[in-house]
Amino acid sequence: MSRVYLTTAIDYVNNRPHLGTAYEKIAADVIARYHRLVGRDVRFVMGNDEHSQNVFKRAKEHGLDPLAYCDRMEQEFREVWARLDVSFDDFIRTTEPRHKAAVQEMVRRSLAAGDIYEGVYEGWYCVSCEEFKPEKGLIDGQCPVHRTTPDWIKEKNYFFKLSNYRDALLAHYAAHPDFVAPESRKNEMLRLLEGGLEDISVSRAGQAWGIPLPNDPGSVVYVWYDALINYAAAVGFGADDQLFDQWWTQTGETDRTVLHIVGKDITRFHCVVWPAMLLSAGLPLPTQIFGHGWVLLKGEKMSKSLGTVIDPLAAVEKFGPDPLRLYLTKEIVFGNDGDFSWDRFEEKYNADLANNLGNLVSRLTSMVGRYRQGRLTATGADPLLAEAFDAVAAQWRDAHERLALDEACAAVFRWVDRLNEYIAAAAPWHLAKENDQAALDRVLWNASEGLRLAAVMLSPVIPASAHEILVRLGEDAPGTTWDTARMWRTTGNRQVAAKDALWPRLEPKKEIVVSDPTPPTPPASEWPLESRITIEDFLKIDLRVAKVLEAEKVPNSKKLVKLKIDLGSEQRTLVAGIAESYEADTLVGRTVAIVANLKPATLMGIESNGMILAASADGGKATLVAFEDAPAPGTRIK
Ligand code: MSP
């Protein structure tokens, strides 16, 4: 069986996770869940990096022993990951005995290889980065990441002969073109390697918080050298040879992957230092290191030390984990930076979940309820739809295999669009009216198959919601693997449940209008650029085709007509101000355009559900928006 050992960076625990650190864990979780779905044996490991000086300082500020502080933070981290539905298989802490055993074994091996030697380090050190900084890397004497002045230190250090490994690393990069991804990150690393490598310090003197060097217990292992080893420690290096062989060495295995997911700021440690450490210890290198981009807030990296962070739980409290998971996976090209804003998040929630996927679920399940009392029996496949699915499934798999997580999501949402169009074109409400029972069965079954497959493909990204959709579709065994799930079913039956909307629409925030006594200067254009709306704003308006079933003038009103309309999936009453332009009975049978998602309003005691579209010059007669040929009621107007 193919095996995937997948890791994320381990987090410093001086602060709780923020949206930036959570992004990495969510992306890795999507990858882990995808591999499990397609039947691979996955070990997904995350953890905490506890030996940093900042952690030590923060513990003291809390009046706690550092280990007690780390214990407390572990609980906080685990709670955040649980609420984000992150499904790691193991969680490693660098203060655990298994980690200490691995670090000491690694040091012993590199000492034996002659790669660790004693020296003196003198230079700048940024505690927030936990990194020695070359003078030329500072901006106005400050760390470019944290904008603080680093400490000048001079102390006895042990050094690792990184310079010895430049050629071996270049050869490895050449022989394994996918070793570092995305390509831009690889090129950056290649430039660094080609420029030559300097030896690095791997210990700190005079510090108590850290793992002692086996050959000199007065020195502790430098936090980065220590932290990188977690990847080997978590699968038993130095403690459990069998486990280590199973997940890391994978002797005799052909289809195996060791994949590290890390942020782009720490790729140098992972793509240069870590592989050199492994080569020195005589160990195989990981298959791939993927350096993802940053979540930005107003164009800046989200960072606790700069005070620009968003708490991921703020989104979870309001919407559950899935809308956030979807936003981060779909809206950020995996590998690139991506901005986060609440406005954009809410826009995408409405567009993708409330309107698109949510609408499909509600529409389909309520039609199955109305026309089939919730019971669906399998029919043959609709060949066009099933073929379209095969193409989508191939794109979805290919995108996941390339770690193009955003593309994989986009492929599924194109499929959801296709299903909405399929329903609009097949118009089950007509089939019901015409009593074409066989065709109605076929459309409802095929649409439900399409929705089932959309839910399966989305399950790595929105696991809880995908599960809920499958349950509503009467799938009591949603945990099957892709090879079984992907087959278009043509036998069996389904008990479908129509329930409340999975994702209620968010209404736009109301603007407070302050009256201004000075008359406004007329704008140069009737539509000045700053007042124009985006396509997402436009898509908030759900415009639909409807057919007028009944029409009558509202008593005691000159302008109002009461209409009963067919909207495809439902019938509604609405009130329109067109009585001066149209006799009521000339309206019956007309195909009209309406705003379908307008909140109800009461006019002359009648609740109006929607608004009809008409053109009228100021004070002139209204002319209804009409169509060249009459599309089916419910068809979306874009
Ligand atoms: N402890 C080290 C990693 C050691 S791995 C052997 C560390 N910790 S961290 O807590 O600062 O960051 C953890 C991960 O979160 C890193 O991969 C980092 O790049 C990532 N991110 C931190 N801020 C981020 C964003 N604003 N956006 C995306 N990822 C971000 O570095």
XYZ file of C-alpha atoms and ligand atoms in Angstrom:
669
model
C 0.000 0.000 0.000
C 1.287 3.486 -0.708
C 2.343 5.418 2.329
C 2.384 9.126 3.030
C 4.199 10.613 5.988
C 3.026 14.209 6.185
C 4.196 16.917 8.577
C 3.656 20.610 9.261
C 6.073 23.001 10.936
C 5.884 22.720 14.707
C 4.663 25.938 16.315
C 6.294 28.122 18.908
C 4.042 28.176 21.925
C 4.679 31.694 23.178
C 1.308 32.631 21.653
C -1.888 30.841 20.701
C -2.304 29.858 17.030
C -3.398 32.676 14.715
C -4.966 32.526 11.278
C -1.533 32.386 9.595
C -0.282 29.394 11.577
C -3.732 27.782 11.333
C -3.702 28.152 7.539
C -0.743 25.782 7.308
C -2.428 23.171 9.508
C -5.695 23.367 7.575
C -3.896 23.021 4.225
C -1.957 20.013 5.520
C -5.170 18.525 6.886
C -6.799 18.846 3.450
C -3.812 16.980 1.993
C -3.961 14.276 4.673
C -7.699 13.762 4.235
C -7.325 13.590 0.439
C -4.645 10.881 0.674
C -6.751 8.891 3.134
C -9.757 9.231 0.828
C -7.862 7.840 -2.148
C -6.778 4.895 -0.039
C -3.232 5.717 1.053
C -1.800 4.861 4.438
C -1.257 8.281 6.041
C 0.611 9.424 9.098
C -0.065 13.117 9.637
C 2.030 14.709 12.371
C 1.947 18.178 13.907
C 3.444 19.462 17.114
C 4.846 22.199 19.302
C 8.320 23.737 19.314
C 8.986 24.390 22.968
C 12.671 25.119 23.459
C 12.678 28.652 22.131
C 13.880 31.508 24.324
C 10.611 33.343 23.713
C 8.726 30.423 25.189
C 11.049 30.464 28.197
C 10.468 34.227 28.637
C 6.703 33.916 28.252
C 6.604 31.157 30.891
C 8.469 33.409 33.311
C 6.049 36.276 32.597
C 3.250 33.929 33.618
C 5.220 32.932 36.742
C 5.319 29.353 35.503
C 7.963 26.730 35.155
C 8.578 26.483 31.351
C 7.408 22.891 31.134
C 4.200 23.652 33.046
C 3.609 26.588 30.707
C 4.160 24.334 27.653
C 1.748 21.754 29.072
C -0.894 24.437 29.344
C -0.228 25.698 25.823
C -0.407 22.184 24.435
C -4.010 21.996 25.661
C -4.804 25.358 24.055
C -3.261 24.314 20.741
C -5.030 20.983 20.738
C -8.338 22.720 21.405
C -7.869 25.111 18.471
C -6.916 22.260 16.133
C -9.905 20.210 17.267
C -12.259 23.129 16.606
C -10.781 23.553 13.136
C -11.303 19.820 12.532
C -7.602 19.147 11.950
C -7.144 15.382 11.936
C -3.507 14.787 12.882
C -2.500 11.234 13.801
C 0.220 12.247 16.219
C 1.303 15.390 18.012
C 4.926 15.792 19.026
C 6.442 18.152 21.587
C 10.146 18.891 21.644
C 10.237 18.412 25.424
C 9.177 14.767 25.130
C 11.719 12.008 25.905
C 11.277 10.509 22.410
C 12.350 13.827 20.897
C 15.336 14.172 23.216
C 16.452 10.637 22.266
C 16.256 11.500 18.563
C 18.179 14.788 18.941
C 20.978 13.130 20.883
C 21.208 10.288 18.351
C 21.420 12.801 15.506
C 24.181 14.755 17.264
C 26.095 11.539 17.997
C 25.924 10.521 14.323
C 27.118 13.896 13.052
C 29.894 13.968 15.667
C 30.964 10.509 14.483
C 30.915 11.743 10.878
C 33.206 14.625 11.888
C 30.569 17.205 10.978
C 30.271 18.930 14.359
C 33.147 20.971 15.768
C 33.672 23.519 18.536
C 34.144 27.254 17.837
C 33.127 30.743 18.900
C 30.160 32.589 17.467
C 30.116 36.342 17.377
C 27.322 38.220 15.661
C 23.682 39.314 15.657
C 20.895 37.084 16.920
C 17.147 37.799 16.552
C 15.340 36.065 19.388
C 11.942 36.318 17.663
C 13.309 34.548 14.565
C 15.560 32.392 16.767
C 18.133 32.989 14.076
C 21.687 34.262 13.682
C 21.493 37.238 11.306
C 24.251 38.264 8.920
C 24.889 42.030 9.139
C 24.012 42.480 5.465
C 20.564 40.972 6.073
C 19.565 43.743 8.534
C 17.628 46.828 7.485
C 18.736 49.967 9.355
C 20.284 47.626 11.903
C 16.951 45.864 12.491
C 15.595 42.391 11.787
C 13.567 42.788 8.587
C 10.882 40.383 9.833
C 10.334 41.646 13.367
C 11.622 45.230 13.043
C 13.547 44.907 16.280
C 17.257 45.310 16.962
C 18.879 41.869 17.299
C 21.197 40.995 20.214
C 24.965 40.989 19.692
C 26.294 37.740 21.088
C 29.731 36.215 21.499
C 29.846 32.719 22.942
C 31.219 29.200 22.623
C 29.165 27.301 20.054
C 29.358 23.998 18.289
C 29.152 24.266 14.517
C 27.779 21.949 11.880
C 29.771 21.613 8.638
C 26.962 22.722 6.370
C 29.541 23.880 3.818
C 30.476 20.212 3.253
C 27.055 19.444 1.820
C 26.623 22.033 -0.903
C 27.578 19.741 -3.767
C 25.613 16.767 -2.441
C 22.557 18.982 -2.066
C 22.911 20.417 -5.567
C 23.172 16.859 -6.904
C 20.066 15.851 -4.963
C 18.118 18.838 -6.305
C 19.183 17.921 -9.850
C 18.196 14.274 -9.447
C 14.869 15.083 -7.737
C 13.269 18.025 -9.538
C 10.261 17.979 -7.181
C 12.327 18.027 -3.990
C 11.341 21.631 -3.280
C 8.038 23.096 -4.444
C 6.675 25.371 -5.691
C 9.189 26.116 -8.428
C 9.807 29.699 -7.223
C 10.899 28.396 -3.829
C 13.189 25.823 -5.451
C 14.892 28.499 -7.548
C 15.445 30.602 -4.447
C 17.114 27.624 -2.724
C 19.208 26.821 -5.783
C 20.519 30.394 -5.875
C 21.392 30.110 -2.211
C 23.219 26.805 -2.732
C 25.051 28.072 -5.784
C 26.248 31.072 -3.743
C 27.990 28.668 -1.303
C 27.132 27.633 2.247
C 28.655 28.638 5.551
C 28.817 26.354 8.560
C 26.060 26.969 11.094
C 25.984 27.138 14.850
C 24.064 24.247 16.407
C 24.345 24.984 20.114
C 23.959 27.826 22.576
C 26.100 28.334 25.665
C 24.900 29.342 29.126
C 21.259 28.417 28.661
C 19.290 25.944 30.674
C 16.159 25.638 28.476
C 16.992 23.100 25.790
C 18.422 19.644 25.137
C 22.012 19.206 26.387
C 24.625 18.126 23.839
C 25.641 14.540 24.604
C 29.348 15.469 24.324
C 29.112 18.759 26.288
C 26.097 18.937 28.637
C 26.978 22.569 29.456
C 25.696 23.533 26.005
C 22.162 23.087 24.730
C 21.152 22.275 21.171
C 20.217 25.394 19.165
C 16.423 25.531 18.850
C 16.293 25.164 15.048
C 18.655 22.187 14.953
C 16.531 20.735 17.768
C 13.163 21.480 16.108
C 13.948 20.030 12.679
C 14.679 16.664 14.242
C 11.032 16.421 15.364
C 10.168 14.996 11.941
C 12.387 11.984 12.540
C 11.589 11.761 16.268
C 7.846 11.540 15.639
C 8.372 8.290 13.740
C 10.727 6.723 16.240
C 14.245 7.815 15.231
C 16.662 6.808 18.005
C 13.912 4.972 19.897
C 11.777 2.702 17.698
C 13.647 1.350 14.656
C 10.685 -0.521 13.271
C 8.440 2.538 13.278
C 11.208 4.645 11.802
C 11.753 2.182 9.007
C 8.041 1.994 8.317
C 7.561 5.754 7.891
C 10.948 7.262 7.132
C 13.390 4.786 5.649
C 10.591 2.729 4.079
C 13.035 -0.003 3.053
C 11.813 -1.862 -0.004
C 8.782 0.416 -0.472
C 8.392 1.933 -3.907
C 5.333 4.113 -3.520
C 6.214 6.188 -0.509
C 6.175 9.894 0.230
C 7.633 11.956 3.038
C 6.183 15.431 2.674
C 6.946 18.503 4.789
C 4.546 21.458 4.577
C 6.169 24.647 5.874
C 5.893 28.414 5.462
C 8.048 30.196 2.916
C 9.948 32.047 5.672
C 11.459 28.818 6.957
C 12.251 27.005 3.713
C 16.014 27.578 4.053
C 16.072 25.552 7.276
C 14.011 22.800 5.688
C 15.488 22.676 2.200
C 19.167 23.189 3.022
C 19.961 22.646 6.712
C 17.638 19.687 7.371
C 18.664 17.646 4.316
C 22.334 18.255 5.161
C 21.730 17.049 8.723
C 20.076 13.909 7.344
C 22.907 13.264 4.890
C 25.412 13.662 7.689
C 23.483 11.128 9.802
C 23.284 8.676 6.866
C 19.511 8.966 6.543
C 17.311 9.259 3.434
C 15.919 12.671 2.529
C 12.225 13.598 2.468
C 10.448 13.307 -0.867
C 9.291 16.896 -0.962
C 9.294 20.126 0.988
C 6.452 22.445 0.036
C 6.854 26.099 1.035
C 3.418 27.694 1.209
C 2.814 31.429 1.151
C 1.594 33.749 3.877
C -1.848 34.791 4.920
C -1.731 38.545 4.732
C -3.818 41.106 6.534
C -4.069 44.304 4.497
C -1.034 43.203 2.506
C 1.188 42.455 5.549
C 2.190 39.062 6.957
C -0.053 38.188 9.860
C 2.285 38.135 12.798
C 1.776 38.098 16.545
C 4.879 40.141 17.230
C 3.587 42.877 14.907
C 0.125 42.692 16.487
C -1.562 41.925 13.160
C -3.317 38.655 13.819
C -6.791 37.207 13.444
C -8.031 34.520 15.794
C -9.231 31.581 13.663
C -11.787 30.750 16.335
C -13.576 34.047 15.668
C -14.695 32.578 12.328
C -15.395 29.149 13.808
C -17.679 30.570 16.495
C -19.914 32.211 13.899
C -19.806 29.754 11.013
C -18.204 26.491 12.205
C -14.856 25.388 10.799
C -15.866 24.656 7.206
C -16.447 28.113 5.691
C -13.019 29.163 6.968
C -11.383 25.956 5.733
C -12.971 26.455 2.341
C -11.991 30.093 2.112
C -8.340 29.430 2.950
C -8.103 26.447 0.599
C -10.037 27.829 -2.355
C -9.148 31.513 -2.301
C -5.393 31.263 -1.722
C -3.334 29.709 -4.518
C -1.384 27.098 -2.551
C 2.201 28.321 -2.646
C 1.317 32.019 -3.017
C 0.444 34.673 -0.457
C -3.226 35.515 -0.015
C -5.091 38.305 1.706
C -7.736 37.705 4.327
C -10.513 40.181 5.069
C -13.833 39.618 6.784
C -15.675 41.309 3.913
C -14.178 38.971 1.356
C -14.710 35.971 3.613
C -18.408 36.807 3.976
C -18.742 37.455 0.241
C -17.303 34.043 -0.571
C -19.465 32.414 2.111
C -22.579 33.790 0.415
C -21.409 33.014 -3.115
C -19.991 29.499 -2.655
C -21.910 28.125 0.278
C -25.210 29.957 0.799
C -26.007 30.472 -2.889
C -24.232 27.752 -4.776
C -23.704 24.532 -2.841
C -26.284 25.322 -0.144
C -28.895 26.165 -2.746
C -28.242 22.887 -4.564
C -28.683 20.886 -1.354
C -31.914 22.688 -0.359
C -33.418 22.629 -3.819
C -32.741 18.988 -4.458
C -33.691 17.630 -1.050
C -36.899 19.676 -0.956
C -37.920 18.498 -4.438
C -37.299 14.879 -3.447
C -39.485 15.549 -0.409
C -42.236 17.198 -2.434
C -42.355 14.872 -5.413
C -41.169 11.570 -3.928
C -41.852 11.836 -0.176
C -38.082 11.671 0.354
C -37.646 8.284 -1.311
C -35.481 7.966 -4.417
C -34.975 4.815 -6.452
C -31.929 4.404 -8.690
C -32.272 4.875 -12.419
C -29.788 4.599 -15.277
C -27.050 7.201 -15.482
C -27.547 10.336 -17.513
C -24.618 9.755 -19.880
C -23.794 13.424 -20.430
C -23.752 14.179 -16.730
C -21.771 11.049 -15.822
C -19.201 11.845 -18.525
C -18.888 15.408 -17.318
C -18.255 14.009 -13.852
C -15.408 11.792 -15.082
C -13.668 14.867 -16.475
C -14.157 16.805 -13.221
C -12.944 13.869 -11.127
C -9.780 13.615 -13.238
C -9.101 17.353 -12.805
C -9.766 17.116 -9.089
C -7.336 14.203 -8.617
C -4.670 15.695 -10.808
C -4.864 19.010 -8.914
C -4.564 17.242 -5.540
C -1.605 15.155 -6.697
C 0.151 18.438 -7.654
C -0.837 20.012 -4.324
C -2.866 22.574 -6.256
C -5.444 22.614 -3.461
C -7.179 25.735 -4.765
C -7.571 24.192 -8.232
C -9.007 21.003 -6.759
C -11.655 23.085 -4.947
C -12.410 25.139 -8.027
C -12.977 21.941 -10.042
C -15.613 20.764 -7.551
C -17.354 24.134 -7.563
C -17.526 24.030 -11.356
C -19.223 20.678 -10.898
C -21.719 22.193 -8.448
C -22.506 24.882 -11.065
C -23.027 22.139 -13.618
C -25.496 20.389 -11.305
C -27.466 23.583 -10.700
C -27.654 24.075 -14.465
C -28.678 20.441 -14.956
C -31.630 20.898 -12.606
C -32.659 24.200 -14.187
C -32.550 22.692 -17.693
C -34.297 19.421 -16.773
C -36.958 21.395 -14.817
C -38.269 18.633 -12.511
C -41.256 20.911 -11.642
C -42.411 20.658 -15.266
C -41.907 16.921 -15.309
C -44.025 16.709 -12.142
C -46.740 18.891 -13.666
C -46.728 16.850 -16.852
C -46.770 13.685 -14.789
C -43.657 12.335 -16.539
C -42.732 10.101 -13.603
C -39.901 8.181 -15.288
C -38.109 11.356 -16.380
C -38.632 12.918 -12.960
C -37.084 9.864 -11.250
C -34.146 9.990 -13.588
C -33.402 13.684 -13.066
C -33.738 13.536 -9.297
C -31.599 10.405 -9.027
C -28.861 11.737 -11.297
C -28.800 15.092 -9.535
C -28.534 13.307 -6.184
C -25.647 11.208 -7.529
C -23.942 14.394 -8.676
C -24.400 15.979 -5.264
C -23.124 12.866 -3.490
C -19.956 12.970 -5.579
C -19.516 16.706 -4.981
C -19.723 16.020 -1.227
C -17.161 13.213 -1.453
C -14.736 15.407 -3.415
C -15.208 18.256 -0.948
C -14.828 16.041 2.112
C -11.096 16.788 2.559
C -11.865 20.527 2.700
C -15.218 20.710 4.503
C -15.373 17.346 6.272
C -18.278 18.016 8.643
C -20.476 19.646 5.996
C -19.683 16.980 3.403
C -20.702 14.370 5.941
C -23.943 16.253 6.672
C -24.780 16.435 2.945
C -24.187 12.699 2.604
C -26.385 12.032 5.631
C -29.172 14.181 4.121
C -28.801 12.118 0.969
C -29.325 8.991 3.033
C -25.746 7.784 2.704
C -25.062 6.015 5.965
C -21.571 4.844 4.968
C -19.891 8.035 3.771
C -16.479 6.789 4.945
C -15.823 4.660 1.860
C -12.718 5.241 -0.230
C -12.611 7.054 -3.525
C -12.411 3.968 -5.733
C -15.787 2.798 -4.462
C -17.327 6.211 -3.987
C -16.494 7.484 -7.469
C -18.636 4.934 -9.322
C -21.858 6.462 -10.672
C -24.553 4.416 -8.961
C -27.411 2.927 -10.920
C -28.866 0.558 -8.342
C -30.301 0.911 -4.846
C -32.368 3.641 -3.285
C -31.994 6.596 -1.036
C -34.005 8.121 1.823
C -33.411 11.846 1.458
C -34.025 14.361 4.252
C -34.844 18.032 3.628
C -33.705 20.157 6.572
C -32.812 23.777 7.378
C -30.375 25.604 5.125
C -26.830 24.408 5.817
C -25.463 27.921 5.307
C -28.022 30.695 5.832
C -27.260 33.732 3.694
C -25.564 36.640 5.392
C -27.308 39.927 4.797
C -25.084 42.831 3.824
C -24.283 45.191 6.674
C -26.621 48.180 6.744
C -24.968 51.503 6.027
C -25.871 54.373 8.324
C -26.950 57.318 6.193
C -26.211 60.683 7.750
C -28.198 63.515 6.168
C -26.062 66.325 4.858
C -27.612 69.809 4.563
C -25.242 70.973 1.784
C -26.418 69.905 -1.662
C -24.034 67.368 -3.174
C -21.935 68.432 -6.155
C -23.100 66.344 -9.073
C -20.600 63.656 -9.950
C -18.881 63.839 -13.330
C -20.304 60.443 -14.217
C -23.589 58.961 -13.099
C -21.527 55.944 -12.014
C -18.308 57.274 -10.461
C -15.716 54.501 -10.082
C -15.744 54.575 -6.277
C -19.462 53.812 -6.183
C -19.313 50.845 -8.567
C -19.907 47.367 -7.270
C -17.846 44.233 -7.734
C -19.009 41.097 -9.492
C -19.376 39.488 -6.051
C -21.745 42.320 -5.020
C -23.760 41.697 -8.175
C -23.855 37.950 -7.551
C -25.513 38.588 -4.197
C -28.659 39.438 -6.132
C -30.323 36.207 -7.133
C -32.144 37.029 -10.368
C -34.459 34.333 -11.695
C -36.890 33.596 -14.445
C -40.489 33.166 -13.229
C -43.843 32.534 -14.846
C -46.986 34.433 -13.810
C -49.706 31.973 -12.776
C -52.347 34.376 -11.443
C -52.712 38.164 -11.346
C -55.261 40.480 -9.718
C -55.379 44.194 -9.041
C -54.949 45.094 -5.365
C -58.213 46.723 -4.178
C -57.913 50.427 -3.242
C -54.544 50.792 -4.943
C -53.887 52.542 -8.255
C -50.514 50.982 -8.846
C -50.338 47.561 -7.261
C -51.009 44.133 -8.750
C -50.848 40.916 -6.742
C -49.150 38.082 -8.639
C -48.768 34.390 -8.017
C -45.619 33.185 -9.760
C -43.932 29.864 -10.505
C -40.232 29.956 -9.620
C -39.455 26.409 -10.629
C -38.792 24.966 -7.219
C -41.617 26.915 -5.533
C -44.601 29.183 -6.071
C -44.832 32.614 -4.492
C -46.951 35.666 -4.077
C -45.530 39.051 -4.897
C -46.844 42.558 -5.279
C -45.706 44.718 -8.216
C -46.314 48.406 -8.933
C -47.283 47.911 -12.581
C -51.085 48.230 -12.511
C -50.970 51.527 -14.436
C -49.084 49.849 -17.265
C -50.616 46.365 -17.438
C -54.140 44.950 -17.072
C -53.929 42.137 -14.535
C -55.214 39.376 -16.806
C -52.693 40.218 -19.586
C -49.960 39.257 -17.170
C -51.035 35.641 -16.680
C -48.743 33.219 -18.570
C -45.987 35.819 -19.087
C -42.370 34.953 -18.364
C -40.828 37.626 -16.143
C -37.541 38.382 -14.386
C -37.536 38.665 -10.634
C -35.201 39.252 -7.705
C -35.699 35.982 -5.858
C -33.710 36.577 -2.685
C -35.316 39.804 -1.511
C -36.622 39.822 2.058
C -40.444 39.804 2.238
C -42.197 43.200 2.528
C -45.853 43.875 3.307
C -47.697 46.154 0.854
C -51.373 46.994 1.419
C -51.536 44.104 3.881
C -50.139 41.567 1.380
C -46.776 39.900 1.956
C -44.702 40.341 -1.182
C -41.925 37.805 -1.768
C -39.638 39.124 -4.467
C -39.501 41.977 -6.915
C -40.349 41.986 -10.588
C -37.953 43.752 -12.985
C -39.311 46.501 -15.216
C -37.947 49.596 -16.900
C -39.656 52.950 -16.485
C -38.658 56.460 -17.430
C -39.251 58.917 -14.562
C -42.991 59.068 -14.054
C -43.576 57.047 -17.223
C -45.121 53.654 -17.825
C -43.386 50.490 -16.698
C -42.249 47.924 -19.270
C -41.549 44.453 -18.002
C -38.172 42.888 -18.719
C -38.938 40.196 -21.295
C -37.099 37.283 -22.897
C -36.577 36.342 -26.509
C -37.633 32.795 -25.832
C -39.090 31.769 -22.481
C -36.481 30.033 -20.271
C -37.784 27.587 -17.661
C -38.968 29.093 -14.361
C -36.131 29.098 -11.841
C -33.400 29.645 -14.453
C -30.732 31.921 -13.048
C -30.208 35.268 -14.803
C -26.582 36.427 -14.879
N 8.916 26.722 15.330
C 9.225 27.153 14.008
C 9.115 26.014 13.028
C 9.970 24.827 13.316
S 9.651 23.517 12.204
C 10.892 22.469 12.457
C 8.268 28.258 13.602
N 7.162 28.377 14.326
S 6.022 29.492 14.090
O 5.049 29.257 15.116
O 6.608 30.779 14.024
O 5.401 29.199 12.674
C 4.803 27.963 12.399
C 4.436 27.880 10.925
O 3.425 28.847 10.635
C 5.601 28.188 9.979
O 5.579 27.298 8.875
C 5.301 29.584 9.508
O 5.799 29.854 8.220
C 3.792 29.551 9.481
N 3.222 30.891 9.548
C 3.399 31.848 10.497
N 2.723 32.972 10.121
C 2.098 32.751 8.955
C 1.246 33.484 8.126
N 0.898 34.729 8.389
N 0.774 32.863 7.018
C 1.062 31.565 6.711
N 1.866 30.851 7.471
C 2.419 31.429 8.568
O 8.547 28.938 12.616
